[in-house]
Coordinates of C-alpha atoms and ligand atoms in Angstrom, one line a residue:
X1 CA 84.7 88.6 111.1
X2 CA 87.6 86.9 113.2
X3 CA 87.5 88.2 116.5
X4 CA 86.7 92.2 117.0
X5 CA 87.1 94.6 114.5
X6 CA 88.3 97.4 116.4
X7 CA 90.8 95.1 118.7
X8 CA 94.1 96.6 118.0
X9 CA 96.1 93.4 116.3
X10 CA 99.5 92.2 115.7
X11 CA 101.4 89.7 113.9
X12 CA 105.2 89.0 112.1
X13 CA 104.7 90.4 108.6
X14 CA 107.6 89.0 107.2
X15 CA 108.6 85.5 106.1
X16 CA 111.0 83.2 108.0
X17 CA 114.9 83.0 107.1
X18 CA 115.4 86.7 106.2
X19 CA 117.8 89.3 107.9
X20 CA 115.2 91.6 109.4
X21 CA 111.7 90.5 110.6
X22 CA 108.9 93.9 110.1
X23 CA 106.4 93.0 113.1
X24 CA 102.9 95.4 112.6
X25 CA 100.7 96.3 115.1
X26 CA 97.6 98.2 113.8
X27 CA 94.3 99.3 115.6
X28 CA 93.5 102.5 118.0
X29 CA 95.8 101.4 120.8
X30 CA 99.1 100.4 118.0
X31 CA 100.8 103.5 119.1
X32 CA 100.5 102.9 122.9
X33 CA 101.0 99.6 122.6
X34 CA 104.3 100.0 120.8
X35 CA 105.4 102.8 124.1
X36 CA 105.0 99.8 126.4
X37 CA 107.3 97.5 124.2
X38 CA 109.9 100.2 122.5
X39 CA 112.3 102.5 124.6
X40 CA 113.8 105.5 121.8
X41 CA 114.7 108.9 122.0
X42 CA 110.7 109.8 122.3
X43 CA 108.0 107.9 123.2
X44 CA 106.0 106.9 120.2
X45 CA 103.3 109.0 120.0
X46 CA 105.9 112.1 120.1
X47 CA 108.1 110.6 116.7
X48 CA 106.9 112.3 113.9
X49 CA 104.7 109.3 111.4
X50 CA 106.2 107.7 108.2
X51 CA 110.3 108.2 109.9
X52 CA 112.5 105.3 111.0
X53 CA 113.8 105.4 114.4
X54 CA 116.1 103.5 116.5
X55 CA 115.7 102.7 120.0
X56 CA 115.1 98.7 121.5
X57 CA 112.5 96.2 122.1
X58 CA 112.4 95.8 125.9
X59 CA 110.6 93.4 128.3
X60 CA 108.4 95.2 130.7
X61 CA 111.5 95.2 133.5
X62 CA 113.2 97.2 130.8
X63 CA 115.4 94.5 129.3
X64 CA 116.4 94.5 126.1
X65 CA 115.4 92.1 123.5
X66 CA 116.5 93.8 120.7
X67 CA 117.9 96.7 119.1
X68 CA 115.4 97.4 116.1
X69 CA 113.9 100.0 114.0
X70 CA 110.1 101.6 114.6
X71 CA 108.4 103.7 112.6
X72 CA 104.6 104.5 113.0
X73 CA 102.1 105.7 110.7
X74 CA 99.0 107.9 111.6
X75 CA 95.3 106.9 110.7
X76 CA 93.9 107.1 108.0
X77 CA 97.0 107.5 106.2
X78 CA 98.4 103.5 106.7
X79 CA 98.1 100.6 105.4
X80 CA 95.1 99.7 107.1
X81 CA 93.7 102.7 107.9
X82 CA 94.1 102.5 111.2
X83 CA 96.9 104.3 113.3
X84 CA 99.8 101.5 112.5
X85 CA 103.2 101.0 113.8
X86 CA 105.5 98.6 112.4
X87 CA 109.1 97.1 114.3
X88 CA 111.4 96.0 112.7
X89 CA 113.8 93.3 114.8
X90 CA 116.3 91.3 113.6
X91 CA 115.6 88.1 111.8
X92 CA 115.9 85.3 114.3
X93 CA 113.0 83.7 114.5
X94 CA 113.3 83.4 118.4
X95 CA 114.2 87.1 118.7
X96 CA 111.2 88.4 116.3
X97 CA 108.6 86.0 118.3
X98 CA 110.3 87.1 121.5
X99 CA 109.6 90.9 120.7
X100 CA 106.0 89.7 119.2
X101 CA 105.4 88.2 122.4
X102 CA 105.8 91.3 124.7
X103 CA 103.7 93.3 121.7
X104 CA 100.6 90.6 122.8
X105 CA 101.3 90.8 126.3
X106 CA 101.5 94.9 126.1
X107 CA 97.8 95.0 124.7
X108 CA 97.0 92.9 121.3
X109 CA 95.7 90.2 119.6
X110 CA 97.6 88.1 117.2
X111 CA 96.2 88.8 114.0
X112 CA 94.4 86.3 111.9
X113 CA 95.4 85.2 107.8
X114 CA 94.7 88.3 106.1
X115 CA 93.0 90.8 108.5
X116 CA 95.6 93.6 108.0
X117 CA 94.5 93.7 104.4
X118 CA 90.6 93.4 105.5
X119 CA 91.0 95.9 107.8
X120 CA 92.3 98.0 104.4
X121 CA 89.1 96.7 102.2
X122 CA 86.4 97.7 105.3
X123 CA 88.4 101.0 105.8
X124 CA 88.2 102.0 102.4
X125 CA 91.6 101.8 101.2
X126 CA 91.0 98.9 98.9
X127 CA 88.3 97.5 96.8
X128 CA 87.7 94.0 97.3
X129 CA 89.4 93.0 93.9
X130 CA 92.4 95.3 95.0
X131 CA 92.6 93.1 97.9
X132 CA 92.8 90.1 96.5
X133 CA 95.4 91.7 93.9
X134 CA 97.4 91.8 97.1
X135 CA 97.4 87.9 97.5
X136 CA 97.6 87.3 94.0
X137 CA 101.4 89.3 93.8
X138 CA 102.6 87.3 96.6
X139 CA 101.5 83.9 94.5
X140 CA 102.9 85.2 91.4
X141 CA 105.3 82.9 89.4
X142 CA 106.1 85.0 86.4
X143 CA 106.1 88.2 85.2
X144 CA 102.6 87.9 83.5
X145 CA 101.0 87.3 86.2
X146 CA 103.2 89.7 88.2
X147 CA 101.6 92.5 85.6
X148 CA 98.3 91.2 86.4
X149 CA 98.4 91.5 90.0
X150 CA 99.7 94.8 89.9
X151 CA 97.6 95.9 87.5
X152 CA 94.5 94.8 89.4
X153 CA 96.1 96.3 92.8
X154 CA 96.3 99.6 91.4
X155 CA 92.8 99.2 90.4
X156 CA 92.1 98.8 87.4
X157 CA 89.6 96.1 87.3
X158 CA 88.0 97.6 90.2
X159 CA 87.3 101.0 88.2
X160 CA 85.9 99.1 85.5
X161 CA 83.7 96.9 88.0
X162 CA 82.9 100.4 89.7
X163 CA 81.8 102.0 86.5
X164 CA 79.5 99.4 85.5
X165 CA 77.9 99.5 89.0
X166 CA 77.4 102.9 88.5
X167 CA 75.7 102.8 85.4
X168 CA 73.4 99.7 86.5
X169 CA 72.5 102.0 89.0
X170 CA 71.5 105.0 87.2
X171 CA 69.4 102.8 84.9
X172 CA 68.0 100.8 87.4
X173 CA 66.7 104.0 89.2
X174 CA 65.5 105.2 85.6
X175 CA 63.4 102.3 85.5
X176 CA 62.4 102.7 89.3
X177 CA 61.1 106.1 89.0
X178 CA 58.6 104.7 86.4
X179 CA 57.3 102.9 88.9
X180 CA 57.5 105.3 91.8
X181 CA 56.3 108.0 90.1
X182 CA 54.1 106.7 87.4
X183 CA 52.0 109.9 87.0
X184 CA 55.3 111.9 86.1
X185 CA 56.0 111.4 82.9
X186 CA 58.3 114.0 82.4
X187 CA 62.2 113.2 82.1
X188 CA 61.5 109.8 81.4
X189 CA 64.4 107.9 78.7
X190 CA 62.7 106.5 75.8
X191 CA 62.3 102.3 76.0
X192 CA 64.6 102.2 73.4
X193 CA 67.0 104.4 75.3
X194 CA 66.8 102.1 78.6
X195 CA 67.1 99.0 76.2
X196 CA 70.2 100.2 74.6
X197 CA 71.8 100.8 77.8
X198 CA 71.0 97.3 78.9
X199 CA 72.9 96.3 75.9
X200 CA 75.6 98.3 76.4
X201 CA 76.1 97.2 80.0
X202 CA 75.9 93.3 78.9
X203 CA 78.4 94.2 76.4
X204 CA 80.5 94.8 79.3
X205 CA 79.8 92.3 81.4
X206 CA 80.8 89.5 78.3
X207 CA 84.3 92.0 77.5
X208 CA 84.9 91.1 81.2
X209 CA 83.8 87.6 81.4
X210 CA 86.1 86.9 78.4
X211 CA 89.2 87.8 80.1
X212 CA 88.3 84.7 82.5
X213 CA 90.1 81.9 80.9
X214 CA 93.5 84.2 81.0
X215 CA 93.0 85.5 84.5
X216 CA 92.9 81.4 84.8
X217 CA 96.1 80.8 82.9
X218 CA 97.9 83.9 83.8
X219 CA 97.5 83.1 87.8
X220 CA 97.5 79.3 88.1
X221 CA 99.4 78.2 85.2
X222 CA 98.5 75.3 82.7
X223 CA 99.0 71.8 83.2
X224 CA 101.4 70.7 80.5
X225 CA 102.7 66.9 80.4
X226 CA 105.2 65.2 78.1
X227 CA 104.4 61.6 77.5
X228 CA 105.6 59.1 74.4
X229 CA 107.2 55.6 74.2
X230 CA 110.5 55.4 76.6
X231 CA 113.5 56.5 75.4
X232 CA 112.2 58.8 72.6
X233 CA 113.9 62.2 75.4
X234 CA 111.0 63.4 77.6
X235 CA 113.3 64.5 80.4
X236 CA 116.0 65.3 78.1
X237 CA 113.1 67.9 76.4
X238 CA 112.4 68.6 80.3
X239 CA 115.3 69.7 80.9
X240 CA 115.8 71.6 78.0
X241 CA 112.6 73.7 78.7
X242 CA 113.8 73.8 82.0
X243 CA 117.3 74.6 81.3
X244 CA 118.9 72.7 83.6
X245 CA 119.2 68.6 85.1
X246 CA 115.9 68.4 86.5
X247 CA 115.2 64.7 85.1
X248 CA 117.6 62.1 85.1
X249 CA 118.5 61.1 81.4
X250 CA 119.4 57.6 80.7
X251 CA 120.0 55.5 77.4
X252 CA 118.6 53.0 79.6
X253 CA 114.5 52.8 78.7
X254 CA 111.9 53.8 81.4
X255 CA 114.7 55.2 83.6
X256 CA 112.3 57.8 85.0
X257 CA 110.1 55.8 86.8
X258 CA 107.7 58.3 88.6
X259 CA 106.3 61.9 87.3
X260 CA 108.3 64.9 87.7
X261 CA 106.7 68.1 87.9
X262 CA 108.4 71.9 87.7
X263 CA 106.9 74.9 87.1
X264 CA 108.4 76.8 84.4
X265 CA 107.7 80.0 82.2
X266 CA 107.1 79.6 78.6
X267 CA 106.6 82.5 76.6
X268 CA 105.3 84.3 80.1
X269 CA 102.7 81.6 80.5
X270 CA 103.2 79.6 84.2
X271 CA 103.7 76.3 82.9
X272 CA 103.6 73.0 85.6
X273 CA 105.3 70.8 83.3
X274 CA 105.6 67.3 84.0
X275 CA 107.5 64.6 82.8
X276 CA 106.4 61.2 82.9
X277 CA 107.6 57.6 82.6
X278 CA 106.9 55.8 79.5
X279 CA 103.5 54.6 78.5
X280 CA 104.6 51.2 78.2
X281 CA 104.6 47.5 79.3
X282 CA 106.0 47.8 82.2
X283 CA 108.6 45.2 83.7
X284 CA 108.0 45.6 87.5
X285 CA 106.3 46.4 90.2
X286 CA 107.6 50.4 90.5
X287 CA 107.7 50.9 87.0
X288 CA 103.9 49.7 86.2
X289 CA 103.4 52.3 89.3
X290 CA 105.3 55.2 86.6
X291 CA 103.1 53.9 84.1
X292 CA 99.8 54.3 86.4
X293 CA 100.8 57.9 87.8
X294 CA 101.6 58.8 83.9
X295 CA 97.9 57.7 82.8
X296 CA 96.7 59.8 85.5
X297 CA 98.5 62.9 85.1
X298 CA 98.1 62.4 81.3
X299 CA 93.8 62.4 82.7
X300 CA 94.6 65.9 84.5
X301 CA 96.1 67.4 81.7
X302 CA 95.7 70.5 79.9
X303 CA 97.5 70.2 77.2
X304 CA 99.9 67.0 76.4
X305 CA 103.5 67.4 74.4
X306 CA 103.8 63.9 72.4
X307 CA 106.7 63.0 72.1
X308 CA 108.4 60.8 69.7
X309 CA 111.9 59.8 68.3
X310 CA 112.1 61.0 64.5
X311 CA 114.9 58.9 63.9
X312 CA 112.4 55.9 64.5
X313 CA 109.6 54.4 62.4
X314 CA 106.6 56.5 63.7
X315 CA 103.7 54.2 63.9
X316 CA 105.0 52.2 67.2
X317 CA 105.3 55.3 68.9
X318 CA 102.0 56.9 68.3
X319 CA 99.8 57.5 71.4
X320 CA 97.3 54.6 72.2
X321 CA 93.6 55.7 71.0
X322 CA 92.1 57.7 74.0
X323 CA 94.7 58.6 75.9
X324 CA 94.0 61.5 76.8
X325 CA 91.2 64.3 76.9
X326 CA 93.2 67.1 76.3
X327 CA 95.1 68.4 73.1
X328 CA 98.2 67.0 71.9
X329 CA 100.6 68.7 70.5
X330 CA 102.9 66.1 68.5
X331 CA 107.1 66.7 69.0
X332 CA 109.3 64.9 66.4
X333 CA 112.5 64.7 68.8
X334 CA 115.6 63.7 67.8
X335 CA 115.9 66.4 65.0
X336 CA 119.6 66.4 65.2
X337 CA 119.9 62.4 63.7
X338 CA 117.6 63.2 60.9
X339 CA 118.9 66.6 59.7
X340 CA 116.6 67.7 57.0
X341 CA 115.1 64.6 55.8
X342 CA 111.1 64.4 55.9
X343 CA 109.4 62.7 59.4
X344 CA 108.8 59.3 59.3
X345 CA 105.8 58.1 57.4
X346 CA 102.5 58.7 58.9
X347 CA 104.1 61.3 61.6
X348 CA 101.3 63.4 62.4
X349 CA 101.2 66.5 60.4
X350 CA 101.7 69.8 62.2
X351 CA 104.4 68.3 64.8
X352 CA 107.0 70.4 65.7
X353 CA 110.5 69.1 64.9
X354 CA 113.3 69.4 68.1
X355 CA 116.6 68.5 69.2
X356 CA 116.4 67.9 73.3
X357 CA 120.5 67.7 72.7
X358 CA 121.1 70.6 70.5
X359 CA 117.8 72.6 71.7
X360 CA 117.3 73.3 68.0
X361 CA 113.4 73.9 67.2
X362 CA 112.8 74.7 71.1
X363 CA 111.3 78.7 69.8
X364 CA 108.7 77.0 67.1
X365 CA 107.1 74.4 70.0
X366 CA 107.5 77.6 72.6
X367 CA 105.5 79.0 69.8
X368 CA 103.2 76.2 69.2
X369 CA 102.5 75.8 72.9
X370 CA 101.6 79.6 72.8
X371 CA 99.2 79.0 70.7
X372 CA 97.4 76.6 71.8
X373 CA 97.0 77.8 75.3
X374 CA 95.5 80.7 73.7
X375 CA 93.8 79.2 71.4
X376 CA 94.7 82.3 69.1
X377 CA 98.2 83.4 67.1
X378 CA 97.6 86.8 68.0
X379 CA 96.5 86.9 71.5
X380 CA 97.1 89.9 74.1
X381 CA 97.7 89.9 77.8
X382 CA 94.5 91.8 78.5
X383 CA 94.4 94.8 80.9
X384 CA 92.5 92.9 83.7
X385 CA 91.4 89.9 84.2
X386 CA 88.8 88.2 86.0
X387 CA 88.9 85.2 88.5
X388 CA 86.7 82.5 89.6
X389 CA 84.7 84.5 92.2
X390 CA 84.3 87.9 90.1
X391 CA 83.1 85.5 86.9
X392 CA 80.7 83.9 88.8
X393 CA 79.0 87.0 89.6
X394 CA 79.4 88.3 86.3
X395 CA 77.5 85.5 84.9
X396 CA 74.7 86.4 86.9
X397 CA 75.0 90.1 86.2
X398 CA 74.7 88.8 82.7
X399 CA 71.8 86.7 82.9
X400 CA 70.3 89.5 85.0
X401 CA 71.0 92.0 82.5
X402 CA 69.3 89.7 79.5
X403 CA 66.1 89.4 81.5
X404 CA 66.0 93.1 81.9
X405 CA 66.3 93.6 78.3
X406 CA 63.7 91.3 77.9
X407 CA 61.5 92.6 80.4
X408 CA 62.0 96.2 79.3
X409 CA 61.0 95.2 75.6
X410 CA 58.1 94.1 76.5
X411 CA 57.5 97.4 79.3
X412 CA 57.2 95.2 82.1
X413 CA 59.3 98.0 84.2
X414 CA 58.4 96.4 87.5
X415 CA 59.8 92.9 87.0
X416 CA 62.6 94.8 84.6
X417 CA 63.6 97.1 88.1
X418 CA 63.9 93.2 89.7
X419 CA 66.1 91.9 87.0
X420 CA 68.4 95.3 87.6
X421 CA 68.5 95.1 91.0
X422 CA 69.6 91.9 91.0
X423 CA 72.8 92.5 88.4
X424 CA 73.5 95.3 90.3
X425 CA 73.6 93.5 93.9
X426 CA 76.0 90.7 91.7
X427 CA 78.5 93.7 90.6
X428 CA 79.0 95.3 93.6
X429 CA 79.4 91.9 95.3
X430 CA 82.1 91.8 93.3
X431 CA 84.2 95.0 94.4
X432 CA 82.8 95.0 97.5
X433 CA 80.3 97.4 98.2
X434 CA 78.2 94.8 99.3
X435 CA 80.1 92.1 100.3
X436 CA 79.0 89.3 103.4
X437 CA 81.0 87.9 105.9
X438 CA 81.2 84.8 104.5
X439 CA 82.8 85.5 101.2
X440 CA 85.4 88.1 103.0
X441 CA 86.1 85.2 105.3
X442 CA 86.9 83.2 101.8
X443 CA 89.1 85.5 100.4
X444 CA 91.0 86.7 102.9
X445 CA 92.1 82.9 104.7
X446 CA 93.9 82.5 101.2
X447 CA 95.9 85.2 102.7
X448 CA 99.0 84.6 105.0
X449 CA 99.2 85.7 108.4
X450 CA 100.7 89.5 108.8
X451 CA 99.1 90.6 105.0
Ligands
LIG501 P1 112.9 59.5 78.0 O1 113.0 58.0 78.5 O2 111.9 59.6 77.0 O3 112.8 60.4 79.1 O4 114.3 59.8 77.2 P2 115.6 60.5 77.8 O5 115.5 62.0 77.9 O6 116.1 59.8 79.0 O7 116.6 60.2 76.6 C1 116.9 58.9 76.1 C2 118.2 59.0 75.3 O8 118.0 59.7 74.1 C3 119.3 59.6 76.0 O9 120.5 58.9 75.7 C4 119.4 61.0 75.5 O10 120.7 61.5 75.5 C5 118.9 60.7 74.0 N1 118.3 61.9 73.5 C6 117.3 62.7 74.0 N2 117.0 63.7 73.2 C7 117.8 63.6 72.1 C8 118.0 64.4 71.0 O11 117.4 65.4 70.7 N3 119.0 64.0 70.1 C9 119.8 62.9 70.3 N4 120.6 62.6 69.4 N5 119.6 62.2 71.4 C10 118.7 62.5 72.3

């Protein structure tokens, strides 16, 4: 835990640049705190909770910094928890730090990345997965994710988590009592019983482990790159996903010397698109450099638009053997010069014909890149979805939950209760109901300072 716990903490909440800057104080002593720095009507303490009211930011000799808003909010019913009181100044940054300052000086500690939102989670007003939704909506790119985040804020995934704790529980002290009370036989399930439980509750566990790879996508995107021969329109088909002169477009070949990368929506899926400089023979010094940074992004890759000019013979233009480890999708550009006719022979079956100039075809490779992200025509945005951190400890609630089963078939109840104990300890890790320093200390520095 940074610092104290019950120190009463303070910190801009807003971002730079804006009109009005919210500074939030939270802890036992916000309300105090705040009479020392604000003169209004009332001290404070005497406004009634959850109203705005005017009065100023003064130093301690009664000078004004600035004429700004206050409004406080009484424990437990704040953000944190805690009795909070938020100011809001104007936007400056010298006048908002000014006003933070005397907030310190009155009785606070600055507040570290995150620790508003911790103090929510080890108050009780947010599971751990809720708290992280919080971070996960301020990095949102798209609407997708957006959805996600919310989703998983209003707690969603943490009900589901909460449920399966639940029920790991109750069957884990099912299995318990065998061994607590081993003369009792009374009330006992039947092994079957326990085992179909188990299965049930692994069932689970794989539902929620499968959403992994689209909690993946949905928050950080997918790596997409456009490579071919020069000339053949990468950045014109940049720009065109794009919508706008990103790249520079030449008739001049390898004009586009280094990568470019933007991040784009396609079909709701966060897309870091990059464009690179021809794979080619490259006259100079910078442009072998274009052709080195396009191998390696082309390396880093997760899925690779290739891109060739149908009005050209294809075989010249085909990607060198190995070039990459990720799928290619194949994109026969140029559709616009070769109207109807068939591609070239031995084009690639499957590739999707475009115009860059006309944006003709654009839909079917927005659909084809759909597809393969999902690897599936008829994929759904799931309900939740998992990250990094809650599929790890899925993956041991899973494995945990086979060895019960097997441990159960066999009526080893002891070393079953073990195997229980230890899927249950994994899921509640995961919303937080037992959760160590160290792993709130990694989640909540992803945070910014003031969340
Ligand atoms: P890059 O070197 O692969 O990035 O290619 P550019 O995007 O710079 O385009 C090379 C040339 O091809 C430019 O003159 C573009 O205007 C032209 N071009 C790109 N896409 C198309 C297209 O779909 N149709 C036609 N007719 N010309 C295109």
């Amino acid at each position: 835990m940074p610092g104290n716990s019950t120190d009463t903490i303070a910190a801009i909440a807003s971002g730079a640049g804006g009109a009005i800057a919210v500074l939030r104080v939270s802890g036992a002593d916000a309300t105090a705190v705040a009479g020392r720095v604000w003169r209004g009507r009332a001290a404070p303490g005497r406004l009634r909770p959850r109203e705005l009211h005017l009065g100023y930011a003064c130093t301690p000799d009664g000078t004004a910094l600035d004429q700004c808003l206050l409004v406080r909010f009484a424990a437990p019913a704040s953000y944190t928890g805690e009795d909070m009181v938020e100011l809001h100044t104007h936007g400056g940054l010298y006048v908002a730090r000014a006003v933070l300052a005397e907030v310190l000086r009155a009785g606070t500690r600055h507040a570290e990345p995150g620790e508003f939102t911790r103090r929510a989670f080890l108050n009780g007003k947010l599971d751990l997965t809720q708290a992280e939704a919080v971070a996960d909506i301020v990095a949102a790119h798209t609407a997708s994710a957006l959805r996600l985040a919310n989703r998983q804020a209003e707690g969603r995934l943490g009900r589901r988590v909460g449920t399966l704790y639940d029920r790991l529980t109750a069957v884990g002290a099912e299995v318990e009592s065998r061994l607590d009370f081993p003369d009792e036989r009374l009330g006992w399930l039947p092994p079957p019983r326990v085992l179909a439980e188990i299965h049930a509750l692994r069932d689970e566990v794989a539902g929620l482990l499968a959403t992994r790879r689209a909690g993946e996508i949905l928050r950080h995107g997918i790596h997409v790159v456009i490579a071919g021969l020069p000339n053949v329109g990468k950045s014109s088909l940049m720009n065109a996903v794009l919508g706008r002169d990103r790249a520079i477009v030449t008739d001049i070949p390898g004009t586009t010397r280094d990568t470019l990368e933007e991040l784009a929506q396609i079909r709701g899926i966060p897309v870091r698109l990059t464009d690179t400089a021809g794979l080619h023979t490259a006259a100079g010094p910078i442009e072998r450099l274009g052709v080195e940074r396009s191998l390696a992004s082309l390396g880093a890759a997760q899925l690779v638009l290739w891109v060739y000019d149908a009005s050209q013979p294809y075989a010249p233009q085909a990607p060198p053997p190995a070039v990459t480890p990720a799928p290619l999708l194949y994109v026969a550009n140029k559709g616009d010069l070769v109207g109807e006719a068939p591609l070239p022979p031995g084009a690639p079956a499957g590739a999707v014909r475009v115009s860059a100039l006309t944006g003709a075809g654009l839909d079917t490779l927005y659909e084809a890149i759909e597809h393969a992200v999902w690897e599936s025509p008829d994929w759904r945005e799931p309900e939740c979805a998992v990250n990094a951190r809650h599929a790890a400890l899925l993956e041991t609630a899973a494995a945990s939950l086979s060895d019960a089963a097997a441990e159960v078939s066999r009526e080893a109840w002891e070393l079953a209760a073990v195997a229980l104990r230890a899927a249950t300890l994994a899921t509640g890790r995961l919303i937080g109901r037992t959760a160590a320093p160290d792993v709130l200390d990694a989640i909540f520095s992803r945070f910014c300072i003031g969340k």
